[in-house]
Amino acid sequence: MKKNNLFKTITAVLTLMLVVVSCNEKDAKTSNTSAAAAEKKVYNWQMTTTWPPNFPVVGEVANKYAEWVEEMSNGQLKIKVYGGGELVPSLEAFDAVSNGTIEMGSGASYYWAGKTPAAQFFAAVPFGMNSQQLTSWLETGGGLELWRKTYAKFNLVPFMGGNSGVQMGGWFNKEIKSVSDLKGLKMRLPGIGGKVLQKAGGAAVLVAAGEIYTSMERGVIDATEWIGPYHDYKMGFNKVAKYYYTPGWHEPGTQFEFFVNKEKYDDLPKHLQAILEAASKRAQVWVLSEFDRQNGIFLDKLVKEEGVEVREFSKETLDILRGYTDEALREMIGDDALSKEVYESYSKFQNRVSKWSKVTEQAYYNKIQK
């Protein structure tokens, strides 16, 4: 090769390298500029809940969640909370967030059982796990991954949003001495618990929250479950029903949720995604803490001030209802592969953790705590 040609070749190669380096530098600057812009961009979101505005505890925590997120993000992610019916009807929250009309929602996954049976395992299962056990399954036992798999086909990302703890068994207008007393009973009892009641010969009736009191008063229903002493006292159920039963076999630890439109979630910088997760963990702690605090106060009010006598379902009654629950769960799962996968994970975890709970929690309550 002649020297002139060699010189020309080297010059061309060096020029090409300079062009490539220059382009890479421009791309890097553009990328860095875009990343910096994303870091500074303010996101204004809306959250719709299934609860009435400012509903005690579960409505309150939606407001607190928004405050925590804004605080932790230094104002970069702002969430305006709307109660059920203010933007969309309460039970349309799932669809509104799924299709991106609203960025975020708050509720309980058993409300969406009609969309996928598997959803119910992430809220409450009769004779299932309590709040401590369920949180453990979700946090470290693979439950949250299955929850996100269940919601993925609806373009949603779920987060934990608090737990009620063990609920009360409900208010009745007659004594429940045996399972035969449930025959013909009309009770406000949704979800899997309602199907169990039907197997016992009762009738599960769906009644909106605002209509429960008048339905009891007028004899439209004979019994109702709600949550626990705090909310039951506020609803005035002790004025329309004589018998208050425990435990809440149908909801041993109801898990609440936040859910986010996946496209909106993916659009967030990683640090804001992490903040949504961190705030959900704070909500998980706050809700159970507040339920325990308020229920302790209002149980005292019901018993000491209102003269309510708390009764317990007999072991025989509960044993029969447990058997009906197994039947109801098998029917619910049917041939749905995802429900079967979730059920197997849930059951395996419950069986293992229950053995530990019996020699610790149960032993403590039975033999030590007054």
GROMACS .gro file of C-alpha atoms in nm:
model
  370
    1MET     CA    1   0.000   0.000   0.000
    2LYS     CA    2   0.130   0.345  -0.093
    3LYS     CA    3   0.204   0.591   0.186
    4ASN     CA    4  -0.058   0.837   0.060
    5ASN     CA    5  -0.328   0.567   0.061
    6LEU     CA    6  -0.224   0.450   0.408
    7PHE     CA    7  -0.240   0.806   0.537
    8LYS     CA    8  -0.585   0.853   0.384
    9THR     CA    9  -0.709   0.528   0.542
   10ILE     CA   10  -0.581   0.619   0.888
   11THR     CA   11  -0.731   0.965   0.857
   12ALA     CA   12  -1.071   0.819   0.759
   13VAL     CA   13  -1.067   0.573   1.051
   14LEU     CA   14  -0.977   0.846   1.302
   15THR     CA   15  -1.248   1.072   1.163
   16LEU     CA   16  -1.504   0.791   1.193
   17MET     CA   17  -1.396   0.726   1.553
   18LEU     CA   18  -1.434   1.093   1.638
   19VAL     CA   19  -1.784   1.093   1.488
   20VAL     CA   20  -1.882   0.783   1.689
   21VAL     CA   21  -1.741   0.929   2.012
   22SER     CA   22  -1.920   1.256   1.946
   23CYS     CA   23  -2.249   1.073   1.884
   24ASN     CA   24  -2.207   0.867   2.199
   25GLU     CA   25  -2.138   1.179   2.400
   26LYS     CA   26  -2.450   1.343   2.257
   27ASP     CA   27  -2.658   1.029   2.332
   28ALA     CA   28  -2.519   1.019   2.687
   29LYS     CA   29  -2.596   1.386   2.737
   30THR     CA   30  -2.946   1.336   2.598
   31SER     CA   31  -2.995   1.033   2.822
   32ASN     CA   32  -2.864   1.218   3.125
   33THR     CA   33  -3.085   1.515   3.043
   34SER     CA   34  -3.389   1.289   3.013
   35ALA     CA   35  -3.305   1.116   3.342
   36ALA     CA   36  -3.256   1.450   3.512
   37ALA     CA   37  -3.589   1.571   3.376
   38ALA     CA   38  -3.761   1.258   3.507
   39GLU     CA   39  -3.601   1.317   3.847
   40LYS     CA   40  -3.749   1.668   3.859
   41LYS     CA   41  -4.088   1.604   3.697
   42VAL     CA   42  -4.387   1.641   3.930
   43TYR     CA   43  -4.651   1.369   3.896
   44ASN     CA   44  -5.010   1.451   3.988
   45TRP     CA   45  -5.218   1.139   4.045
   46GLN     CA   46  -5.570   1.059   4.155
   47MET     CA   47  -5.679   0.774   4.382
   48THR     CA   48  -6.035   0.646   4.405
   49THR     CA   49  -6.142   0.426   4.695
   50THR     CA   50  -6.420   0.177   4.750
   51TRP     CA   51  -6.495   0.345   5.084
   52PRO     CA   52  -6.704   0.653   5.160
   53PRO     CA   53  -6.495   0.972   5.191
   54ASN     CA   54  -6.282   0.969   5.508
   55PHE     CA   55  -6.430   0.635   5.619
   56PRO     CA   56  -6.275   0.539   5.956
   57VAL     CA   57  -5.939   0.361   5.930
   58VAL     CA   58  -5.955   0.220   5.574
   59GLY     CA   59  -6.061   0.552   5.425
   60GLU     CA   60  -5.830   0.747   5.653
   61VAL     CA   61  -5.528   0.544   5.551
   62ALA     CA   62  -5.579   0.638   5.186
   63ASN     CA   63  -5.537   1.002   5.288
   64LYS     CA   64  -5.236   0.917   5.504
   65TYR     CA   65  -5.080   0.716   5.222
   66ALA     CA   66  -5.104   1.018   4.991
   67GLU     CA   67  -4.943   1.237   5.259
   68TRP     CA   68  -4.660   0.989   5.319
   69VAL     CA   69  -4.586   0.953   4.946
   70GLU     CA   70  -4.576   1.329   4.893
   71GLU     CA   71  -4.353   1.375   5.197
   72MET     CA   72  -4.109   1.099   5.104
   73SER     CA   73  -4.091   1.216   4.742
   74ASN     CA   74  -4.035   1.577   4.848
   75GLY     CA   75  -4.349   1.676   4.658
   76GLN     CA   76  -4.258   1.499   4.335
   77LEU     CA   77  -4.553   1.258   4.351
   78LYS     CA   78  -4.884   1.406   4.466
   79ILE     CA   79  -5.195   1.189   4.506
   80LYS     CA   80  -5.543   1.339   4.543
   81VAL     CA   81  -5.781   1.097   4.715
   82TYR     CA   82  -6.150   1.060   4.629
   83GLY     CA   83  -6.401   0.850   4.821
   84GLY     CA   84  -6.628   0.599   4.655
   85GLY     CA   85  -6.882   0.773   4.433
   86GLU     CA   86  -6.692   1.101   4.409
   87LEU     CA   87  -6.516   1.011   4.083
   88VAL     CA   88  -6.659   0.669   4.003
   89PRO     CA   89  -6.895   0.432   4.189
   90SER     CA   90  -6.717   0.239   4.464
   91LEU     CA   91  -6.710  -0.097   4.293
   92GLU     CA   92  -6.596   0.045   3.960
   93ALA     CA   93  -6.260   0.147   4.104
   94PHE     CA   94  -6.088  -0.166   3.972
   95ASP     CA   95  -6.195  -0.102   3.613
   96ALA     CA   96  -6.125   0.272   3.629
   97VAL     CA   97  -5.765   0.209   3.734
   98SER     CA   98  -5.724  -0.088   3.501
   99ASN     CA   99  -5.812   0.117   3.194
  100GLY     CA  100  -5.604   0.415   3.307
  101THR     CA  101  -5.888   0.658   3.370
  102ILE     CA  102  -5.749   0.697   3.723
  103GLU     CA  103  -5.393   0.621   3.831
  104MET     CA  104  -5.463   0.444   4.159
  105GLY     CA  105  -5.730   0.277   4.372
  106SER     CA  106  -5.790   0.146   4.724
  107GLY     CA  107  -6.013  -0.141   4.832
  108ALA     CA  108  -6.010  -0.512   4.912
  109SER     CA  109  -5.940  -0.780   4.655
  110TYR     CA  110  -6.244  -0.998   4.733
  111TYR     CA  111  -6.457  -0.727   4.569
  112TRP     CA  112  -6.307  -0.840   4.237
  113ALA     CA  113  -6.390  -1.212   4.273
  114GLY     CA  114  -6.616  -1.186   3.970
  115LYS     CA  115  -6.317  -1.095   3.757
  116THR     CA  116  -6.086  -1.367   3.891
  117PRO     CA  117  -6.161  -1.613   4.174
  118ALA     CA  118  -5.794  -1.604   4.280
  119ALA     CA  119  -5.835  -1.246   4.402
  120GLN     CA  120  -6.018  -1.358   4.716
  121PHE     CA  121  -5.709  -1.523   4.865
  122PHE     CA  122  -5.545  -1.181   4.894
  123ALA     CA  123  -5.826  -1.041   5.112
  124ALA     CA  124  -5.986  -1.298   5.342
  125VAL     CA  125  -6.054  -1.671   5.345
  126PRO     CA  126  -6.289  -1.826   5.604
  127PHE     CA  127  -6.083  -2.017   5.861
  128GLY     CA  128  -5.776  -1.884   5.681
  129MET     CA  129  -5.473  -1.693   5.797
  130ASN     CA  130  -5.486  -1.408   6.047
  131SER     CA  131  -5.322  -1.070   5.986
  132GLN     CA  132  -4.977  -1.171   6.110
  133GLN     CA  133  -4.972  -1.491   5.906
  134LEU     CA  134  -5.114  -1.331   5.592
  135THR     CA  135  -4.863  -1.046   5.604
  136SER     CA  136  -4.585  -1.304   5.638
  137TRP     CA  137  -4.712  -1.496   5.334
  138LEU     CA  138  -4.735  -1.179   5.128
  139GLU     CA  139  -4.402  -1.035   5.239
  140THR     CA  140  -4.173  -1.339   5.244
  141GLY     CA  141  -4.378  -1.642   5.139
  142GLY     CA  142  -4.438  -1.563   4.772
  143GLY     CA  143  -4.790  -1.428   4.819
  144LEU     CA  144  -4.720  -1.078   4.684
  145GLU     CA  145  -4.563  -1.221   4.369
  146LEU     CA  146  -4.876  -1.431   4.309
  147TRP     CA  147  -5.095  -1.128   4.380
  148ARG     CA  148  -4.908  -0.929   4.116
  149LYS     CA  149  -4.932  -1.219   3.874
  150THR     CA  150  -5.308  -1.230   3.933
  151TYR     CA  151  -5.350  -0.857   3.869
  152ALA     CA  152  -5.104  -0.837   3.577
  153LYS     CA  153  -5.364  -0.939   3.318
  154PHE     CA  154  -5.575  -0.645   3.437
  155ASN     CA  155  -5.288  -0.398   3.386
  156LEU     CA  156  -5.260  -0.343   3.761
  157VAL     CA  157  -4.986  -0.354   4.027
  158PRO     CA  158  -5.117  -0.430   4.381
  159PHE     CA  159  -4.968  -0.319   4.713
  160MET     CA  160  -5.055  -0.407   5.071
  161GLY     CA  161  -5.283  -0.148   5.230
  162GLY     CA  162  -5.342  -0.264   5.587
  163ASN     CA  163  -5.521  -0.545   5.765
  164SER     CA  164  -5.826  -0.544   5.994
  165GLY     CA  165  -5.714  -0.827   6.220
  166VAL     CA  166  -5.968  -1.091   6.324
  167GLN     CA  167  -6.317  -0.951   6.279
  168MET     CA  168  -6.630  -1.019   6.483
  169GLY     CA  169  -6.873  -1.292   6.387
  170GLY     CA  170  -7.166  -1.054   6.352
  171TRP     CA  171  -7.496  -0.935   6.499
  172PHE     CA  172  -7.795  -1.171   6.521
  173ASN     CA  173  -8.158  -1.133   6.622
  174LYS     CA  174  -8.154  -1.479   6.780
  175GLU     CA  175  -7.911  -1.708   6.959
  176ILE     CA  176  -7.690  -1.933   6.749
  177LYS     CA  177  -7.650  -2.241   6.965
  178SER     CA  178  -7.582  -2.484   6.682
  179VAL     CA  179  -7.544  -2.482   6.306
  180SER     CA  180  -7.915  -2.567   6.276
  181ASP     CA  181  -7.994  -2.215   6.397
  182LEU     CA  182  -7.845  -2.084   6.072
  183LYS     CA  183  -8.112  -2.256   5.862
  184GLY     CA  184  -8.342  -2.002   5.704
  185LEU     CA  185  -8.134  -1.715   5.845
  186LYS     CA  186  -8.105  -1.414   5.614
  187MET     CA  187  -7.766  -1.257   5.676
  188ARG     CA  188  -7.561  -0.984   5.516
  189LEU     CA  189  -7.249  -1.190   5.448
  190PRO     CA  190  -7.054  -1.145   5.122
  191GLY     CA  191  -6.779  -1.347   4.958
  192ILE     CA  192  -6.685  -1.704   5.038
  193GLY     CA  193  -6.847  -1.671   5.382
  194GLY     CA  194  -7.182  -1.615   5.212
  195LYS     CA  195  -7.142  -1.937   5.015
  196VAL     CA  196  -7.062  -2.122   5.338
  197LEU     CA  197  -7.377  -1.984   5.502
  198GLN     CA  198  -7.582  -2.107   5.208
  199LYS     CA  199  -7.441  -2.456   5.253
  200ALA     CA  200  -7.557  -2.437   5.616
  201GLY     CA  201  -7.910  -2.360   5.499
  202GLY     CA  202  -7.901  -1.982   5.538
  203ALA     CA  203  -7.938  -1.708   5.280
  204ALA     CA  204  -7.655  -1.468   5.207
  205VAL     CA  205  -7.791  -1.123   5.124
  206LEU     CA  206  -7.587  -0.840   4.973
  207VAL     CA  207  -7.680  -0.510   5.138
  208ALA     CA  208  -7.501  -0.178   5.085
  209ALA     CA  209  -7.332  -0.036   5.395
  210GLY     CA  210  -7.574   0.252   5.424
  211GLU     CA  211  -7.874   0.018   5.419
  212ILE     CA  212  -7.765  -0.243   5.674
  213TYR     CA  213  -7.914  -0.072   5.980
  214THR     CA  214  -8.257  -0.018   5.826
  215SER     CA  215  -8.257  -0.369   5.678
  216MET     CA  216  -8.197  -0.513   6.027
  217GLU     CA  217  -8.452  -0.280   6.183
  218ARG     CA  218  -8.724  -0.376   5.932
  219GLY     CA  219  -8.648  -0.748   5.938
  220VAL     CA  220  -8.529  -0.762   5.578
  221ILE     CA  221  -8.226  -0.945   5.717
  222ASP     CA  222  -8.191  -1.134   6.045
  223ALA     CA  223  -7.818  -1.084   6.095
  224THR     CA  224  -7.520  -0.895   5.965
  225GLU     CA  225  -7.144  -0.902   5.984
  226TRP     CA  226  -6.951  -0.580   5.949
  227ILE     CA  227  -6.602  -0.534   6.094
  228GLY     CA  228  -6.555  -0.499   6.470
  229PRO     CA  229  -6.660  -0.297   6.776
  230TYR     CA  230  -6.535   0.039   6.648
  231HIS     CA  231  -6.729   0.041   6.323
  232ASP     CA  232  -7.021  -0.162   6.463
  233TYR     CA  233  -7.071   0.092   6.741
  234LYS     CA  234  -7.066   0.377   6.489
  235MET     CA  235  -7.328   0.193   6.282
  236GLY     CA  236  -7.552   0.144   6.589
  237PHE     CA  237  -7.606  -0.227   6.533
  238ASN     CA  238  -7.648  -0.288   6.906
  239LYS     CA  239  -7.980  -0.101   6.878
  240VAL     CA  240  -8.126  -0.341   6.621
  241ALA     CA  241  -7.972  -0.677   6.720
  242LYS     CA  242  -7.939  -0.841   7.060
  243TYR     CA  243  -7.667  -1.101   7.007
  244TYR     CA  244  -7.305  -1.017   6.921
  245TYR     CA  245  -7.094  -1.320   6.824
  246THR     CA  246  -6.726  -1.398   6.797
  247PRO     CA  247  -6.498  -1.501   6.631
  248GLY     CA  248  -6.518  -1.378   6.273
  249TRP     CA  249  -6.455  -1.716   6.115
  250HIS     CA  250  -6.542  -1.568   5.775
  251GLU     CA  251  -6.278  -1.292   5.792
  252PRO     CA  252  -5.991  -1.385   6.024
  253GLY     CA  253  -5.769  -1.104   5.902
  254THR     CA  254  -5.897  -0.902   5.608
  255GLN     CA  255  -5.624  -0.761   5.387
  256PHE     CA  256  -5.681  -0.424   5.222
  257GLU     CA  257  -5.502  -0.299   4.914
  258PHE     CA  258  -5.378  -0.019   4.696
  259PHE     CA  259  -5.359  -0.088   4.324
  260VAL     CA  260  -5.188   0.116   4.052
  261ASN     CA  261  -5.229   0.126   3.676
  262LYS     CA  262  -4.923  -0.061   3.547
  263GLU     CA  263  -4.847   0.178   3.263
  264LYS     CA  264  -4.857   0.474   3.502
  265TYR     CA  265  -4.640   0.279   3.746
  266ASP     CA  266  -4.383   0.189   3.480
  267ASP     CA  267  -4.366   0.555   3.378
  268LEU     CA  268  -4.242   0.654   3.724
  269PRO     CA  269  -3.871   0.685   3.808
  270LYS     CA  270  -3.742   0.394   4.014
  271HIS     CA  271  -3.718   0.597   4.333
  272LEU     CA  272  -4.087   0.690   4.315
  273GLN     CA  273  -4.181   0.326   4.258
  274ALA     CA  274  -3.982   0.243   4.571
  275ILE     CA  275  -4.164   0.515   4.765
  276LEU     CA  276  -4.504   0.368   4.670
  277GLU     CA  277  -4.382   0.034   4.806
  278ALA     CA  278  -4.241   0.185   5.126
  279ALA     CA  279  -4.560   0.381   5.197
  280SER     CA  280  -4.766   0.064   5.154
  281LYS     CA  281  -4.561  -0.106   5.426
  282ARG     CA  282  -4.626   0.188   5.656
  283ALA     CA  283  -4.998   0.161   5.579
  284GLN     CA  284  -4.990  -0.210   5.663
  285VAL     CA  285  -4.864  -0.132   6.013
  286TRP     CA  286  -5.084   0.172   6.074
  287VAL     CA  287  -5.417   0.011   5.981
  288LEU     CA  288  -5.383  -0.292   6.207
  289SER     CA  289  -5.253  -0.072   6.489
  290GLU     CA  290  -5.548   0.164   6.458
  291PHE     CA  291  -5.800  -0.120   6.438
  292ASP     CA  292  -5.661  -0.277   6.755
  293ARG     CA  293  -5.659   0.057   6.939
  294GLN     CA  294  -6.010   0.161   6.842
  295ASN     CA  295  -6.168  -0.185   6.879
  296GLY     CA  296  -6.035  -0.208   7.235
  297ILE     CA  297  -6.194   0.126   7.321
  298PHE     CA  298  -6.530   0.055   7.160
  299LEU     CA  299  -6.563  -0.302   7.285
  300ASP     CA  300  -6.557  -0.148   7.633
  301LYS     CA  301  -6.824   0.101   7.530
  302LEU     CA  302  -7.051  -0.170   7.389
  303VAL     CA  303  -7.017  -0.395   7.693
  304LYS     CA  304  -7.006  -0.141   7.977
  305GLU     CA  305  -7.219   0.141   7.840
  306GLU     CA  306  -7.459  -0.039   7.607
  307GLY     CA  307  -7.491  -0.368   7.796
  308VAL     CA  308  -7.395  -0.584   7.498
  309GLU     CA  309  -7.313  -0.946   7.580
  310VAL     CA  310  -7.048  -1.099   7.357
  311ARG     CA  311  -7.120  -1.463   7.274
  312GLU     CA  312  -6.902  -1.732   7.119
  313PHE     CA  313  -6.998  -1.970   6.842
  314SER     CA  314  -6.978  -2.329   6.966
  315LYS     CA  315  -6.687  -2.544   6.855
  316GLU     CA  316  -6.935  -2.784   6.693
  317THR     CA  317  -7.082  -2.502   6.486
  318LEU     CA  318  -6.741  -2.383   6.376
  319ASP     CA  319  -6.626  -2.735   6.287
  320ILE     CA  320  -6.924  -2.782   6.057
  321LEU     CA  321  -6.873  -2.441   5.896
  322ARG     CA  322  -6.507  -2.528   5.840
  323GLY     CA  323  -6.616  -2.836   5.645
  324TYR     CA  324  -6.854  -2.628   5.434
  325THR     CA  325  -6.568  -2.385   5.371
  326ASP     CA  326  -6.353  -2.661   5.222
  327GLU     CA  327  -6.641  -2.750   4.988
  328ALA     CA  328  -6.695  -2.386   4.889
  329LEU     CA  329  -6.325  -2.334   4.815
  330ARG     CA  330  -6.306  -2.642   4.592
  331GLU     CA  331  -6.611  -2.524   4.400
  332MET     CA  332  -6.471  -2.171   4.370
  333ILE     CA  333  -6.137  -2.290   4.235
  334GLY     CA  334  -6.290  -2.537   3.992
  335ASP     CA  335  -6.057  -2.580   3.696
  336ASP     CA  336  -5.905  -2.231   3.717
  337ALA     CA  337  -5.529  -2.291   3.702
  338LEU     CA  338  -5.431  -1.961   3.862
  339SER     CA  339  -5.672  -2.002   4.154
  340LYS     CA  340  -5.532  -2.350   4.210
  341GLU     CA  341  -5.176  -2.217   4.211
  342VAL     CA  342  -5.261  -1.944   4.461
  343TYR     CA  343  -5.463  -2.180   4.680
  344GLU     CA  344  -5.180  -2.432   4.697
  345SER     CA  345  -4.931  -2.163   4.800
  346TYR     CA  346  -5.172  -2.015   5.055
  347SER     CA  347  -5.263  -2.353   5.207
  348LYS     CA  348  -4.906  -2.478   5.225
  349PHE     CA  349  -4.797  -2.161   5.402
  350GLN     CA  350  -5.094  -2.167   5.641
  351ASN     CA  351  -5.035  -2.529   5.738
  352ARG     CA  352  -4.671  -2.463   5.816
  353VAL     CA  353  -4.713  -2.134   6.002
  354SER     CA  354  -5.014  -2.262   6.202
  355LYS     CA  355  -4.798  -2.525   6.369
  356TRP     CA  356  -4.572  -2.248   6.495
  357SER     CA  357  -4.866  -2.030   6.602
  358LYS     CA  358  -5.017  -2.311   6.811
  359VAL     CA  359  -4.711  -2.347   7.031
  360THR     CA  360  -4.662  -1.969   7.064
  361GLU     CA  361  -4.954  -1.733   6.996
  362GLN     CA  362  -5.230  -1.978   7.084
  363ALA     CA  363  -5.051  -2.106   7.394
  364TYR     CA  364  -4.992  -1.750   7.510
  365TYR     CA  365  -5.356  -1.646   7.472
  366ASN     CA  366  -5.490  -1.964   7.630
  367LYS     CA  367  -5.256  -1.993   7.925
  368ILE     CA  368  -5.093  -1.660   7.998
  369GLN     CA  369  -5.286  -1.356   7.883
  370LYS     CA  370  -5.582  -1.267   8.105
   0.00000   0.00000   0.00000
